[in-house]
Structures are given as structure tokens and as C-alpha cells.
PDB file of N, CA, C and O in Angstrom:
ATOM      1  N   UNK U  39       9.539  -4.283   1.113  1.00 83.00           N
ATOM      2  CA  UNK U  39       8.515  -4.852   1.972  1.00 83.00           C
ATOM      3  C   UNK U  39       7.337  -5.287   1.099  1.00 83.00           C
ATOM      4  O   UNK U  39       7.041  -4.601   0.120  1.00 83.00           O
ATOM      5  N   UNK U  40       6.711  -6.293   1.377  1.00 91.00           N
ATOM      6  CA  UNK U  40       5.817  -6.880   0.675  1.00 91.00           C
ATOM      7  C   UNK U  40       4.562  -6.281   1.385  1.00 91.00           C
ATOM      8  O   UNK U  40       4.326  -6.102   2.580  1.00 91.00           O
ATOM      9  N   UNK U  41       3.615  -5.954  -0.080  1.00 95.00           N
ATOM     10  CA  UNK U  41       2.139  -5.210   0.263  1.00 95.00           C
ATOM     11  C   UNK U  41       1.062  -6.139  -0.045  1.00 95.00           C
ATOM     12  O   UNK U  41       1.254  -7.221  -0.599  1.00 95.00           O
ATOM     13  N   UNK U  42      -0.087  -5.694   0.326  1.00 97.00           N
ATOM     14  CA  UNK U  42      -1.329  -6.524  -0.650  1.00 97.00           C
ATOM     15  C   UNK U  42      -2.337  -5.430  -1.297  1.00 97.00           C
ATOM     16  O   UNK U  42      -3.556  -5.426  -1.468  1.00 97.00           O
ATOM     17  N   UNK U  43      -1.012  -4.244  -1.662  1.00 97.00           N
ATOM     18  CA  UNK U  43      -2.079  -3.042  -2.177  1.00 97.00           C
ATOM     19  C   UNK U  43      -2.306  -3.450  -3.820  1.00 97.00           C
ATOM     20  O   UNK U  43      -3.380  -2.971  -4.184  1.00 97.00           O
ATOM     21  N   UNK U  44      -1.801  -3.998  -4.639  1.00 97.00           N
ATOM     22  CA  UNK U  44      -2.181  -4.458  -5.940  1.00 97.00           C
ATOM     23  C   UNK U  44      -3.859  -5.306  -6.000  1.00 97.00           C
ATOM     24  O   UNK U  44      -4.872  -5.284  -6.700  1.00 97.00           O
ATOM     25  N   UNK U  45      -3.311  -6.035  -4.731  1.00 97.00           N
ATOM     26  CA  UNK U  45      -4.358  -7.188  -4.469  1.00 97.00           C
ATOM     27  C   UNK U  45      -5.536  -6.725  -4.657  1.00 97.00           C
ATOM     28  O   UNK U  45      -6.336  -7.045  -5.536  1.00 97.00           O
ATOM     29  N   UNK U  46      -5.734  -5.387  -3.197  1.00 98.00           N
ATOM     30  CA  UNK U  46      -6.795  -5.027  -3.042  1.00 98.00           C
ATOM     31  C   UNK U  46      -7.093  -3.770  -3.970  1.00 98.00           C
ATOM     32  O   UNK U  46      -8.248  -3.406  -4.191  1.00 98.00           O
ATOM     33  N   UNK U  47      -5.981  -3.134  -4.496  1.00 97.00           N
ATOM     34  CA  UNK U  47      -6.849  -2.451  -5.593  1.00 97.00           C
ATOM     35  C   UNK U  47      -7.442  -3.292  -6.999  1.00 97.00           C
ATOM     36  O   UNK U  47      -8.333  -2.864  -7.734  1.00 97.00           O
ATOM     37  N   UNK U  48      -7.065  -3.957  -7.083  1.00 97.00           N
ATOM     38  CA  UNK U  48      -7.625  -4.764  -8.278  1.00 97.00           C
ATOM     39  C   UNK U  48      -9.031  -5.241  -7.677  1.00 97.00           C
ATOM     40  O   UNK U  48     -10.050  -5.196  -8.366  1.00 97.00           O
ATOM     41  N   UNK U  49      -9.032  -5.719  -6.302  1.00 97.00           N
ATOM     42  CA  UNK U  49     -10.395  -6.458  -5.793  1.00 97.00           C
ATOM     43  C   UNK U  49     -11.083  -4.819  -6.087  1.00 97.00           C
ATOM     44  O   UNK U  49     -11.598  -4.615  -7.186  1.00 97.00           O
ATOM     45  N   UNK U  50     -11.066  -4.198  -5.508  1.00 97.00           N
ATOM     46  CA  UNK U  50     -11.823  -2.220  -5.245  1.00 97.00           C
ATOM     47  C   UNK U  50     -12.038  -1.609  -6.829  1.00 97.00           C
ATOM     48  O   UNK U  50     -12.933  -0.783  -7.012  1.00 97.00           O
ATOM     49  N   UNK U  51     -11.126  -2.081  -8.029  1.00 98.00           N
ATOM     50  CA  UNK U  51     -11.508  -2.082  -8.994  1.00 98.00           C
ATOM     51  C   UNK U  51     -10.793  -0.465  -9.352  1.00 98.00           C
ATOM     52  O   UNK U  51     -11.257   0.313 -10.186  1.00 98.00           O
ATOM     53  N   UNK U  52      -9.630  -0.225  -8.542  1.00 98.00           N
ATOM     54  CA  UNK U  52      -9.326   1.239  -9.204  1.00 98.00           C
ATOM     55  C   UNK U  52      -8.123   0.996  -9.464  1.00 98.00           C
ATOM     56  O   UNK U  52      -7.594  -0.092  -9.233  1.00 98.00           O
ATOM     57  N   UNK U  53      -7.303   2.405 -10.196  1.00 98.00           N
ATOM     58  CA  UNK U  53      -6.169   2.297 -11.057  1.00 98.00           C
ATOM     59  C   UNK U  53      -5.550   2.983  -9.997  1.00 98.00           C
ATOM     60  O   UNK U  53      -5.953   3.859  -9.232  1.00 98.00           O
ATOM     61  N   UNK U  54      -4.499   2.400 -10.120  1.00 98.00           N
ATOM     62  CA  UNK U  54      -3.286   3.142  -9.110  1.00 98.00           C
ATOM     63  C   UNK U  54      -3.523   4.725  -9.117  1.00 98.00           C
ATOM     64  O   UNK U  54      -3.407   5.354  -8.065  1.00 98.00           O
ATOM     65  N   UNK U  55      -3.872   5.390 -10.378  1.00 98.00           N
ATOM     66  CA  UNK U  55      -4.120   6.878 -10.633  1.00 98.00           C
ATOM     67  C   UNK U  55      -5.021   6.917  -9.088  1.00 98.00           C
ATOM     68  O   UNK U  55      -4.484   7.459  -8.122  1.00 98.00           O
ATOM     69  N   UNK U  56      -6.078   6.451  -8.988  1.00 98.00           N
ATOM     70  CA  UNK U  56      -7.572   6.221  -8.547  1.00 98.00           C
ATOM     71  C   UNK U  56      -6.641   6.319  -6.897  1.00 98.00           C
ATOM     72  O   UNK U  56      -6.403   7.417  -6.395  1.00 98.00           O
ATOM     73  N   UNK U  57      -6.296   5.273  -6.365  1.00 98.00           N
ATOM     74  CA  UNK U  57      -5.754   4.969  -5.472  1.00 98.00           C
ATOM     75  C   UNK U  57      -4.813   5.921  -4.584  1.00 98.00           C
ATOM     76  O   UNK U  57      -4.737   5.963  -3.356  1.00 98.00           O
ATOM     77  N   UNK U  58      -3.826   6.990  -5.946  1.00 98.00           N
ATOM     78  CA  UNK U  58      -2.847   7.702  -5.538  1.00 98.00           C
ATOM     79  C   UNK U  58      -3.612   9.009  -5.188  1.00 98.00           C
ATOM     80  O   UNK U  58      -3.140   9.577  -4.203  1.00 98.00           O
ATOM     81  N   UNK U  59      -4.445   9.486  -5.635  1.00 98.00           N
ATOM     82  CA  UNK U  59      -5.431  10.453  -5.751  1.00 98.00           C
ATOM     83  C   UNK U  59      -6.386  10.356  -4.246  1.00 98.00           C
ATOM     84  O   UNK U  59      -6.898  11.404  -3.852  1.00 98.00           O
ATOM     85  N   UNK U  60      -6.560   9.296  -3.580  1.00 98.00           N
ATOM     86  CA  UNK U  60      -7.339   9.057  -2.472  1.00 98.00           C
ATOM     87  C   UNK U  60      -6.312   9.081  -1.459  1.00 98.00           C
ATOM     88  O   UNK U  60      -6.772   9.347  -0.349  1.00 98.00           O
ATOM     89  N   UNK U  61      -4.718   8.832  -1.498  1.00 98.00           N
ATOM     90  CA  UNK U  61      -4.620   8.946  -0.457  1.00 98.00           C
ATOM     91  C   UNK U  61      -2.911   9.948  -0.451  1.00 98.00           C
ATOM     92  O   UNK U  61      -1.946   9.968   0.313  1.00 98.00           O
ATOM     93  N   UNK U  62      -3.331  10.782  -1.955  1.00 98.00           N
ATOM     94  CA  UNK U  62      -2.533  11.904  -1.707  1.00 98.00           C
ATOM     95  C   UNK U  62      -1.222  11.799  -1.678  1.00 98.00           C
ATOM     96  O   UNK U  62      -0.522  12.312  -0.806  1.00 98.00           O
ATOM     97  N   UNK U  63      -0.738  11.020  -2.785  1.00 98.00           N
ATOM     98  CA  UNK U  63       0.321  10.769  -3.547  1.00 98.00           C
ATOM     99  C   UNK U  63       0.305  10.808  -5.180  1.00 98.00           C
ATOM    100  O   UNK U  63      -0.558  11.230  -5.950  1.00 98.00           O
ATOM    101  N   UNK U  64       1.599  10.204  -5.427  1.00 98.00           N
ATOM    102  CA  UNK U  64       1.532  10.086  -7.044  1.00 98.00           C
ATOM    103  C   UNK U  64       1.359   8.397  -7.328  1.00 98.00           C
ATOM    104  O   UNK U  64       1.353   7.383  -6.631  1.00 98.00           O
ATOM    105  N   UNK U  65       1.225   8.729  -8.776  1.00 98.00           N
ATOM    106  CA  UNK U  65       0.767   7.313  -9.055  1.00 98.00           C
ATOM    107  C   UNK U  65       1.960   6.749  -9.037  1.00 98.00           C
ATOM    108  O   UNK U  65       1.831   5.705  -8.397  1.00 98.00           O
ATOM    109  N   UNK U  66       3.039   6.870  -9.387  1.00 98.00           N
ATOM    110  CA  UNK U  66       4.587   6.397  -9.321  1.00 98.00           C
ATOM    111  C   UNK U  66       4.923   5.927  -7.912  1.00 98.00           C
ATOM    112  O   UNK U  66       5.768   5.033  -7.899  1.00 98.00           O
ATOM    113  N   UNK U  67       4.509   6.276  -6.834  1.00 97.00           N
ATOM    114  CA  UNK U  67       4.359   5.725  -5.847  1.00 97.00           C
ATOM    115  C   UNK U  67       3.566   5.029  -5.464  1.00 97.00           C
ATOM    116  O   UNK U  67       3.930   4.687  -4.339  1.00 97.00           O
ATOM    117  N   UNK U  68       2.957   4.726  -5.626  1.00 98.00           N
ATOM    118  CA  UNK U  68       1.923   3.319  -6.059  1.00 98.00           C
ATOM    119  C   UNK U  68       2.304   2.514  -6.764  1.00 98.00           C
ATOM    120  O   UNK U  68       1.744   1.418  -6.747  1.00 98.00           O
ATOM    121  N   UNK U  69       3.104   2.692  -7.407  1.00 97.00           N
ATOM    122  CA  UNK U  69       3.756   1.559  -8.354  1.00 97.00           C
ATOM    123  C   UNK U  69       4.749   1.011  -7.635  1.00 97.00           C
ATOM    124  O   UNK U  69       4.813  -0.204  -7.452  1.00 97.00           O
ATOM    125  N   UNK U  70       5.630   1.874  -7.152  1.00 97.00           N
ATOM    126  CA  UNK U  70       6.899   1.430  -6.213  1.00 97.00           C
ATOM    127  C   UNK U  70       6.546   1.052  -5.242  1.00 97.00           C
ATOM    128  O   UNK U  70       7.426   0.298  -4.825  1.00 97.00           O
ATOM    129  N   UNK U  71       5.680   1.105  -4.503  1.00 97.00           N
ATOM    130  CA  UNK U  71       4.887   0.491  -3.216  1.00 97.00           C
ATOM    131  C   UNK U  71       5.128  -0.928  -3.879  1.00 97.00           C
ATOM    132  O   UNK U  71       6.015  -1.718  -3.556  1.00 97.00           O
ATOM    133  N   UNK U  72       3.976  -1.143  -5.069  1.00 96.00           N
ATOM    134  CA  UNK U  72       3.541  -2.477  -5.529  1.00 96.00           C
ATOM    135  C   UNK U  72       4.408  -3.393  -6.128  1.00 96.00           C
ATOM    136  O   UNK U  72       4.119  -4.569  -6.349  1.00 96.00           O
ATOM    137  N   UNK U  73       5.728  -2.725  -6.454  1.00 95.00           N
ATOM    138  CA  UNK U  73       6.674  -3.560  -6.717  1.00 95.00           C
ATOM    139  C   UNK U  73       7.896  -3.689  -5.718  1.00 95.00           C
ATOM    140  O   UNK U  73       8.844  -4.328  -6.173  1.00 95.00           O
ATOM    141  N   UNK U  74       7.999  -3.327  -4.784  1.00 91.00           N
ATOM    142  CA  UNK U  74       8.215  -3.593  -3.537  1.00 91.00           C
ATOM    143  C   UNK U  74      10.048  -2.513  -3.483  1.00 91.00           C
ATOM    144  O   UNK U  74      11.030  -2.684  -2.761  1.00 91.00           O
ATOM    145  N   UNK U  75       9.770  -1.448  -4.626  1.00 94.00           N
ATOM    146  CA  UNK U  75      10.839  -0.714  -4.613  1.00 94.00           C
ATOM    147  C   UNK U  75      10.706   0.905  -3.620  1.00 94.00           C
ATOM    148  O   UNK U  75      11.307   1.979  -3.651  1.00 94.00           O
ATOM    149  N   UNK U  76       9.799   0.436  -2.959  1.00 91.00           N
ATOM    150  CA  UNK U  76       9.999   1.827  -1.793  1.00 91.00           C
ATOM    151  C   UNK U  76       9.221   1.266  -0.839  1.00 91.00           C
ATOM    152  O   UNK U  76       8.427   0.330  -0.924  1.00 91.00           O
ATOM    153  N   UNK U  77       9.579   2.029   0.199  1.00 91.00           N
ATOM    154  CA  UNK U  77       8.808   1.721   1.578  1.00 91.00           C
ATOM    155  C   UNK U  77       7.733   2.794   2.056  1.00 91.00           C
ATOM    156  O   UNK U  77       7.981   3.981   1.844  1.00 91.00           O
ATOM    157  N   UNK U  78       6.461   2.403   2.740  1.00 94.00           N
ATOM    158  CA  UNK U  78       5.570   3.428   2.850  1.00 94.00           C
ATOM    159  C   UNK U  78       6.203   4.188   4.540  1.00 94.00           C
ATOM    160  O   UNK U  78       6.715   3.742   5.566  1.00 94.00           O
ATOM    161  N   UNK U  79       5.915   5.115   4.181  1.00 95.00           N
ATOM    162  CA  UNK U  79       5.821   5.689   5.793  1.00 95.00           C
ATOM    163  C   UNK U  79       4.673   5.324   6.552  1.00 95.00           C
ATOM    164  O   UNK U  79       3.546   4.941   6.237  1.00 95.00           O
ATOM    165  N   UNK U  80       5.358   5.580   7.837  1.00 95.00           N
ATOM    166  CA  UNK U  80       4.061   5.143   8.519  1.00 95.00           C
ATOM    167  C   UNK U  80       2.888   5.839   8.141  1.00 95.00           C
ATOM    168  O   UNK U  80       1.921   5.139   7.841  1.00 95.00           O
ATOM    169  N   UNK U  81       2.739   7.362   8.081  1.00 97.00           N
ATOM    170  CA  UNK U  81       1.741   8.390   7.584  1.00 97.00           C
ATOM    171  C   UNK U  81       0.875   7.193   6.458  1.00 97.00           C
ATOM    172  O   UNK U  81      -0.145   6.559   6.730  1.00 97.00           O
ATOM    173  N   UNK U  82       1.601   7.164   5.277  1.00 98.00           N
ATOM    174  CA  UNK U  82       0.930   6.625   4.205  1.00 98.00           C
ATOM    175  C   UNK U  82       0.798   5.313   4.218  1.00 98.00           C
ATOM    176  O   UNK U  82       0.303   4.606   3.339  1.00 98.00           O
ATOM    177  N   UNK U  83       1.146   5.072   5.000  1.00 97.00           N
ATOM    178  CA  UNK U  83       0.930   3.341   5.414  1.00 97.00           C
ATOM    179  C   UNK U  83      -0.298   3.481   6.218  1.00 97.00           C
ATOM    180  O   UNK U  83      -0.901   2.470   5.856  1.00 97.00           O
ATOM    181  N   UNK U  84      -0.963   3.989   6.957  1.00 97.00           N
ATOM    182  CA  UNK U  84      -2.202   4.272   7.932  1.00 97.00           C
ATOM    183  C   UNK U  84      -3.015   4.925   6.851  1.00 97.00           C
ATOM    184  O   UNK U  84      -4.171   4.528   7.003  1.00 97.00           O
ATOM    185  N   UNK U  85      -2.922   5.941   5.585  1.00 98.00           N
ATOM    186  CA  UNK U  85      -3.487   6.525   4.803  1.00 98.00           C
ATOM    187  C   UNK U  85      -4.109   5.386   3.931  1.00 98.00           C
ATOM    188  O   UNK U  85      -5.314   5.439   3.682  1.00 98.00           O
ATOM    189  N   UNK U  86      -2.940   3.815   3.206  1.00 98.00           N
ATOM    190  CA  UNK U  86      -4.133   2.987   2.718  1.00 98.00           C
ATOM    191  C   UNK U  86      -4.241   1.882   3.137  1.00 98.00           C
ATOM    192  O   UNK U  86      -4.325   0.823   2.514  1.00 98.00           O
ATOM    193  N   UNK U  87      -4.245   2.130   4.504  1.00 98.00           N
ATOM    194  CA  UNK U  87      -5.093   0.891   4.907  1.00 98.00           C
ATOM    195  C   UNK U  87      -6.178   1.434   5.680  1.00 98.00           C
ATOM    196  O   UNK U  87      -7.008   0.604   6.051  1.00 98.00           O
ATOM    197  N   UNK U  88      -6.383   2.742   6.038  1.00 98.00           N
ATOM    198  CA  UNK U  88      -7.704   2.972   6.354  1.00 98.00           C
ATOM    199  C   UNK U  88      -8.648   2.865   5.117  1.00 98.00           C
ATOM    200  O   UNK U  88      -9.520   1.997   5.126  1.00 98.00           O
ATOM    201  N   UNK U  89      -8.507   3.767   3.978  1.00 98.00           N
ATOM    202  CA  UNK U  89      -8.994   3.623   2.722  1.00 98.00           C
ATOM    203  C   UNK U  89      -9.565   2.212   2.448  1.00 98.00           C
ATOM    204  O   UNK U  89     -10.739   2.183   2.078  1.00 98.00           O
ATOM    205  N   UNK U  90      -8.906   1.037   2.575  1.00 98.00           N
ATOM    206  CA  UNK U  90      -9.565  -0.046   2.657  1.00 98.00           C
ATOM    207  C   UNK U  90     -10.045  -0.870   3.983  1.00 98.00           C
ATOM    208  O   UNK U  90     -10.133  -2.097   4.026  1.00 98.00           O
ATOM    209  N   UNK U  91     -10.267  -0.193   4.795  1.00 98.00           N
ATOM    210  CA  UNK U  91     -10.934  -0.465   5.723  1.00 98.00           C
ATOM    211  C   UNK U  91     -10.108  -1.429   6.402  1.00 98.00           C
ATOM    212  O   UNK U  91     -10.787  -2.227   7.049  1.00 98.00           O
ATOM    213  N   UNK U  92      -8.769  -1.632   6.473  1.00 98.00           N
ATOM    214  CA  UNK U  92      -8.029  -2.604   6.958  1.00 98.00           C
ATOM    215  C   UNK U  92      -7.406  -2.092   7.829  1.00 98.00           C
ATOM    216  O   UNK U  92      -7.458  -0.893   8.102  1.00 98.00           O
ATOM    217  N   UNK U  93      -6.568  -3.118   8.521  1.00 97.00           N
ATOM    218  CA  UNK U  93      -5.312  -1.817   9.988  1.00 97.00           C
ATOM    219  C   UNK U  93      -3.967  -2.427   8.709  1.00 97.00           C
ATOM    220  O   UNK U  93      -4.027  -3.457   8.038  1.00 97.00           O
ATOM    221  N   UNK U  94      -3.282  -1.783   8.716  1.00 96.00           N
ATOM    222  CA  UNK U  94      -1.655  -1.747   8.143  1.00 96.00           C
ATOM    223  C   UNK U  94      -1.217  -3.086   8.428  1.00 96.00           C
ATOM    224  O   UNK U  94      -1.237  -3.473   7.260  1.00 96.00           O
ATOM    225  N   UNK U  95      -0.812  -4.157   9.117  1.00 94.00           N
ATOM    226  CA  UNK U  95      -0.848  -5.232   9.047  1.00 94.00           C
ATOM    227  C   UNK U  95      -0.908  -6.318   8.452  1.00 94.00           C
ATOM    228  O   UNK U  95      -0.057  -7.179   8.230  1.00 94.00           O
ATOM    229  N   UNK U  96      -2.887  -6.154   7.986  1.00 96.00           N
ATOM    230  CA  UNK U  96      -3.557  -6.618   7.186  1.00 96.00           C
ATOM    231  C   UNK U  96      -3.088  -6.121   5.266  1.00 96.00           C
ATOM    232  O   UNK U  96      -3.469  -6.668   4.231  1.00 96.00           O
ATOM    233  N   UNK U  97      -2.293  -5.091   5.422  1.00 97.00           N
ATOM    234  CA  UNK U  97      -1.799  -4.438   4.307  1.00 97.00           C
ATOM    235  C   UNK U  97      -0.368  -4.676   4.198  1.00 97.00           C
ATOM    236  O   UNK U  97       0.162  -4.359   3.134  1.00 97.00           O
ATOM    237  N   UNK U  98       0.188  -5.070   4.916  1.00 95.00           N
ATOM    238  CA  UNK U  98       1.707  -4.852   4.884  1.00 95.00           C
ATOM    239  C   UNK U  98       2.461  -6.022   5.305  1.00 95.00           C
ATOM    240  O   UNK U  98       2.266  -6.408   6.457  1.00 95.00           O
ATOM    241  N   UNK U  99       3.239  -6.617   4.618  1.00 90.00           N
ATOM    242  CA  UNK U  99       3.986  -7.867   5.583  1.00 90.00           C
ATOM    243  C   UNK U  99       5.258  -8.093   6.290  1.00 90.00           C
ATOM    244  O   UNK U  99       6.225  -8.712   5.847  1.00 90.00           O
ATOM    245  N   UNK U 100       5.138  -7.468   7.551  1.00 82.00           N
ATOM    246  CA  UNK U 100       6.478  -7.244   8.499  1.00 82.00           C
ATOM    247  C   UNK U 100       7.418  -8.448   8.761  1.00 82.00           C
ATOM    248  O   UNK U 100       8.434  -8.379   9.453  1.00 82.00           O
ATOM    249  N   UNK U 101       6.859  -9.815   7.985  1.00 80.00           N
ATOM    250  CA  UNK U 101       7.844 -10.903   8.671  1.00 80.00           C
ATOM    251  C   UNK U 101       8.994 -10.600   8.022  1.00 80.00           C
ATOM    252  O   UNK U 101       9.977 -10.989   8.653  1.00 80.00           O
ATOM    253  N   UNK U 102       9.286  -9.972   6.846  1.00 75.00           N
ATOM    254  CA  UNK U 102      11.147  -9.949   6.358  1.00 75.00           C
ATOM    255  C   UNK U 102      11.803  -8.615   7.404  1.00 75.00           C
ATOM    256  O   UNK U 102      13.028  -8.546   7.509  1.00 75.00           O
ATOM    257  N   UNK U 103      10.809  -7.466   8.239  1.00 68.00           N
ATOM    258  CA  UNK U 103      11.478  -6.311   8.625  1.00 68.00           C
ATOM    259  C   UNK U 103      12.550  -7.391   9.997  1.00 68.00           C
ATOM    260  O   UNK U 103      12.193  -8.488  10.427  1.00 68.00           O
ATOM    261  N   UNK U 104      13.740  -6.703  10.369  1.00 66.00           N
ATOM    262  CA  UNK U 104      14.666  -6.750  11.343  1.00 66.00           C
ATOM    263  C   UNK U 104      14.046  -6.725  12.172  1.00 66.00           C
ATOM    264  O   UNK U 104      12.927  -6.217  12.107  1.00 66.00           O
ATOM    265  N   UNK U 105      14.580  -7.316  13.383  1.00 65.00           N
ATOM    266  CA  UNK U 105      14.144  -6.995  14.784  1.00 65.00           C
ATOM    267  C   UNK U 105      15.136  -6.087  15.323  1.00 65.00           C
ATOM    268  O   UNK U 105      16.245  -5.974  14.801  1.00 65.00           O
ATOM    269  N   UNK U 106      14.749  -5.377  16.439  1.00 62.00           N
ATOM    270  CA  UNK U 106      16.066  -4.402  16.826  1.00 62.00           C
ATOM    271  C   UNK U 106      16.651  -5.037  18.043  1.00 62.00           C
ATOM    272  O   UNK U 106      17.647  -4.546  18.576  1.00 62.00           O
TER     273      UNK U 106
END
């Protein structure tokens, strides 16, 4: 799934360390987020997009998910 968490941590100016640390993960998961090799849960999907003041949406891009 495609994110815009690289985006906006680079705009926020922190290191994935920085990022993983705020919302209570590892930094390795932050990486795999950003390279689009894991999927967030919903939990941690609501964890950074509150952090940036965004709704999940605005963070996340559902047009490739399935419809059921």
C-alpha cells in the first residue's frame, strides 16, 4: 500500500528512528511502511496520522486496496 509517511517525515524533519519512537514501533517498520513492504494496522495507521495531524486517508492510499 502506498504511504506519504517518507513525505511527511522529511517535511517534520525527523528520522524514521524519531518517527518510530513517537508512535511506538521500530525503526524497521518504518522503513517497510515506506517502502511499501508491510501493511500498517489499523492501530498504527491512526497512531501516524494523528502524529501528523492528518486522518489516515490523507496518509494512506486505498485506491490499489480490493473491494469486497
Amino acid at each position: 500500500m502506498k504511504t506519504r509517511i517518507q513525505e511527511l517525515r522529511k517535511q517534520h524533519k525527523l528520522s524514521q528512528e524519531e518517527l518510530a519512537n513517537a508512535v511506538g514501533v521500530t525503526r524497521q517498520t518504518i522503513t517497510s511502511l515506506e517502502c511499501e513492504k508491510y501493511t500498517a494496522s489499523l492501530v498504527l495507521a491512526y497512531k501516524i496520522a494523528k502524529y501528523f495531524g492528518l486522518t489516515i486517508e490523507e496518509v494512506f492510499d486505498f485506491s490499489e486496496v480490493e473491494e469486497i
